[in-house]
Amino acid sequence: MQQTCHRIGFIAFGQRGQQLAETLINQLPEYGYPAAVADLREKPVVSPLFSFRCPDIPYFTDYRDLLKMPEIDTVIISTYEDTHLQIVKDAIEAGKAVYCEKPIVPTLEQAE
């Protein structure tokens, strides 16, 4: 079975998003690579490792712009919990594979 190298978009790039990106770069490079970042902040402070490894990565302040990129296969969502549901829905509708930091929804009613 051939393994696919995913082009990954990171939605939210605070401390947790950067930890996930660095894990990918350092420990799972055969799985995929960071290909875009979306964060509400104009430019978050990023770790030196990420800046060095991904100097020209596309950056968006609206995650929907990242989802429009056909070259993105997978998204990693590490936003605040109350925003997960809509972003996951939008990502699935855009045809992306999704990894979402738990929980997808904060209440059982929303899970319906």
PDB file of C-alpha atoms in Angstrom:
ATOM      1  CA  MET A   1       0.000   0.000   0.000  1.00  0.00           C
ATOM      2  CA  GLN A   2       1.404   3.380  -1.009  1.00  0.00           C
ATOM      3  CA  GLN A   3       1.503   6.052   1.673  1.00  0.00           C
ATOM      4  CA  THR A   4       0.249   9.506   0.807  1.00  0.00           C
ATOM      5  CA  CYS A   5       2.146  12.626   1.789  1.00  0.00           C
ATOM      6  CA  HIS A   6      -0.555  15.086   2.879  1.00  0.00           C
ATOM      7  CA  ARG A   7      -0.462  18.814   2.310  1.00  0.00           C
ATOM      8  CA  ILE A   8      -1.754  20.104   5.613  1.00  0.00           C
ATOM      9  CA  GLY A   9      -3.457  23.352   6.506  1.00  0.00           C
ATOM     10  CA  PHE A  10      -3.393  24.494  10.118  1.00  0.00           C
ATOM     11  CA  ILE A  11      -6.475  26.331  11.336  1.00  0.00           C
ATOM     12  CA  ALA A  12      -5.429  28.319  14.421  1.00  0.00           C
ATOM     13  CA  PHE A  13      -1.746  28.667  15.033  1.00  0.00           C
ATOM     14  CA  GLY A  14      -1.348  29.405  18.693  1.00  0.00           C
ATOM     15  CA  GLN A  15       0.686  27.264  21.037  1.00  0.00           C
ATOM     16  CA  ARG A  16      -1.208  24.009  20.333  1.00  0.00           C
ATOM     17  CA  GLY A  17      -1.289  24.497  16.553  1.00  0.00           C
ATOM     18  CA  GLN A  18       2.447  25.103  16.523  1.00  0.00           C
ATOM     19  CA  GLN A  19       3.084  22.049  18.702  1.00  0.00           C
ATOM     20  CA  LEU A  20       1.179  19.930  16.198  1.00  0.00           C
ATOM     21  CA  ALA A  21       3.082  21.459  13.269  1.00  0.00           C
ATOM     22  CA  GLU A  22       6.441  20.847  14.942  1.00  0.00           C
ATOM     23  CA  THR A  23       5.473  17.244  15.736  1.00  0.00           C
ATOM     24  CA  LEU A  24       4.630  16.766  12.084  1.00  0.00           C
ATOM     25  CA  ILE A  25       7.900  18.318  10.926  1.00  0.00           C
ATOM     26  CA  ASN A  26      10.101  16.506  13.442  1.00  0.00           C
ATOM     27  CA  GLN A  27       8.465  13.133  13.977  1.00  0.00           C
ATOM     28  CA  LEU A  28       6.112  12.436  11.080  1.00  0.00           C
ATOM     29  CA  PRO A  29       7.657  14.020   7.965  1.00  0.00           C
ATOM     30  CA  GLU A  30       6.634  11.049   5.830  1.00  0.00           C
ATOM     31  CA  TYR A  31       2.959  11.694   6.668  1.00  0.00           C
ATOM     32  CA  GLY A  32       2.781  15.225   5.361  1.00  0.00           C
ATOM     33  CA  TYR A  33       3.989  18.775   5.589  1.00  0.00           C
ATOM     34  CA  PRO A  34       2.570  22.164   6.580  1.00  0.00           C
ATOM     35  CA  ALA A  35       1.247  23.860   3.454  1.00  0.00           C
ATOM     36  CA  ALA A  36      -0.851  26.769   4.795  1.00  0.00           C
ATOM     37  CA  VAL A  37      -1.855  28.481   8.034  1.00  0.00           C
ATOM     38  CA  ALA A  38      -5.031  30.328   9.035  1.00  0.00           C
ATOM     39  CA  ASP A  39      -5.234  32.304  12.247  1.00  0.00           C
ATOM     40  CA  LEU A  40      -7.351  35.241  13.376  1.00  0.00           C
ATOM     41  CA  ARG A  41      -4.251  37.206  14.279  1.00  0.00           C
ATOM     42  CA  GLU A  42      -2.535  39.070  11.477  1.00  0.00           C
ATOM     43  CA  LYS A  43       0.718  37.223  12.097  1.00  0.00           C
ATOM     44  CA  PRO A  44       1.120  35.077  15.188  1.00  0.00           C
ATOM     45  CA  VAL A  45       4.532  34.764  16.746  1.00  0.00           C
ATOM     46  CA  VAL A  46       5.851  31.478  15.407  1.00  0.00           C
ATOM     47  CA  SER A  47       8.596  29.248  16.658  1.00  0.00           C
ATOM     48  CA  PRO A  48      12.045  29.592  15.078  1.00  0.00           C
ATOM     49  CA  LEU A  49      11.875  25.961  13.870  1.00  0.00           C
ATOM     50  CA  PHE A  50       8.657  26.558  11.983  1.00  0.00           C
ATOM     51  CA  SER A  51       9.905  29.823  10.520  1.00  0.00           C
ATOM     52  CA  PHE A  52      13.065  28.095   9.327  1.00  0.00           C
ATOM     53  CA  ARG A  53      11.355  25.013   7.875  1.00  0.00           C
ATOM     54  CA  CYS A  54       8.351  26.806   6.328  1.00  0.00           C
ATOM     55  CA  PRO A  55       9.477  30.348   5.478  1.00  0.00           C
ATOM     56  CA  ASP A  56       7.082  31.045   2.579  1.00  0.00           C
ATOM     57  CA  ILE A  57       3.956  29.256   3.753  1.00  0.00           C
ATOM     58  CA  PRO A  58       0.649  30.921   2.729  1.00  0.00           C
ATOM     59  CA  TYR A  59      -1.041  32.676   5.646  1.00  0.00           C
ATOM     60  CA  PHE A  60      -4.715  33.637   5.985  1.00  0.00           C
ATOM     61  CA  THR A  61      -6.741  35.414   8.650  1.00  0.00           C
ATOM     62  CA  ASP A  62      -9.949  33.672   7.472  1.00  0.00           C
ATOM     63  CA  TYR A  63      -9.888  29.871   7.567  1.00  0.00           C
ATOM     64  CA  ARG A  64     -12.365  29.706   4.665  1.00  0.00           C
ATOM     65  CA  ASP A  65      -9.671  31.081   2.357  1.00  0.00           C
ATOM     66  CA  LEU A  66      -7.402  28.199   3.381  1.00  0.00           C
ATOM     67  CA  LEU A  67     -10.229  25.718   2.676  1.00  0.00           C
ATOM     68  CA  LYS A  68     -10.515  27.080  -0.876  1.00  0.00           C
ATOM     69  CA  MET A  69      -6.965  25.933  -1.670  1.00  0.00           C
ATOM     70  CA  PRO A  70      -7.277  22.802  -3.833  1.00  0.00           C
ATOM     71  CA  GLU A  71      -3.757  21.718  -2.932  1.00  0.00           C
ATOM     72  CA  ILE A  72      -4.673  21.306   0.769  1.00  0.00           C
ATOM     73  CA  ASP A  73      -5.644  17.680   1.502  1.00  0.00           C
ATOM     74  CA  THR A  74      -5.982  17.768   5.269  1.00  0.00           C
ATOM     75  CA  VAL A  75      -6.669  20.370   7.939  1.00  0.00           C
ATOM     76  CA  ILE A  76      -5.713  20.357  11.581  1.00  0.00           C
ATOM     77  CA  ILE A  77      -8.115  22.399  13.670  1.00  0.00           C
ATOM     78  CA  SER A  78      -6.941  23.702  17.031  1.00  0.00           C
ATOM     79  CA  THR A  79      -9.270  26.645  17.552  1.00  0.00           C
ATOM     80  CA  TYR A  80     -11.347  27.346  20.654  1.00  0.00           C
ATOM     81  CA  GLU A  81     -13.818  24.551  21.368  1.00  0.00           C
ATOM     82  CA  ASP A  82     -16.932  26.611  20.663  1.00  0.00           C
ATOM     83  CA  THR A  83     -15.800  27.145  17.050  1.00  0.00           C
ATOM     84  CA  HIS A  84     -14.999  23.513  16.179  1.00  0.00           C
ATOM     85  CA  LEU A  85     -18.391  22.464  14.836  1.00  0.00           C
ATOM     86  CA  GLN A  86     -18.688  25.058  12.059  1.00  0.00           C
ATOM     87  CA  ILE A  87     -15.064  24.760  10.976  1.00  0.00           C
ATOM     88  CA  VAL A  88     -15.264  20.949  10.848  1.00  0.00           C
ATOM     89  CA  LYS A  89     -18.457  21.152   8.777  1.00  0.00           C
ATOM     90  CA  ASP A  90     -16.892  23.673   6.397  1.00  0.00           C
ATOM     91  CA  ALA A  91     -13.744  21.569   6.031  1.00  0.00           C
ATOM     92  CA  ILE A  92     -15.693  18.399   5.259  1.00  0.00           C
ATOM     93  CA  GLU A  93     -17.848  20.257   2.745  1.00  0.00           C
ATOM     94  CA  ALA A  94     -14.620  21.498   1.125  1.00  0.00           C
ATOM     95  CA  GLY A  95     -13.492  17.866   0.728  1.00  0.00           C
ATOM     96  CA  LYS A  96     -10.697  17.995   3.303  1.00  0.00           C
ATOM     97  CA  ALA A  97      -9.649  15.273   5.706  1.00  0.00           C
ATOM     98  CA  VAL A  98      -9.973  16.648   9.246  1.00  0.00           C
ATOM     99  CA  TYR A  99      -8.073  16.279  12.494  1.00  0.00           C
ATOM    100  CA  CYS A 100      -9.784  18.273  15.221  1.00  0.00           C
ATOM    101  CA  GLU A 101      -8.522  18.829  18.729  1.00  0.00           C
ATOM    102  CA  LYS A 102     -11.307  17.525  20.950  1.00  0.00           C
ATOM    103  CA  PRO A 103     -14.173  18.079  21.401  1.00  0.00           C
ATOM    104  CA  ILE A 104     -15.879  18.625  18.077  1.00  0.00           C
ATOM    105  CA  VAL A 105     -18.877  20.069  19.939  1.00  0.00           C
ATOM    106  CA  PRO A 106     -19.198  21.282  23.535  1.00  0.00           C
ATOM    107  CA  THR A 107     -22.727  19.903  24.148  1.00  0.00           C
ATOM    108  CA  LEU A 108     -24.565  16.654  23.393  1.00  0.00           C
ATOM    109  CA  GLU A 109     -27.360  18.617  21.708  1.00  0.00           C
ATOM    110  CA  GLN A 110     -24.930  19.957  19.101  1.00  0.00           C
ATOM    111  CA  ALA A 111     -23.648  16.431  18.411  1.00  0.00           C
ATOM    112  CA  GLU A 112     -27.085  15.469  17.097  1.00  0.00           C
TER     113      GLU A 112
END
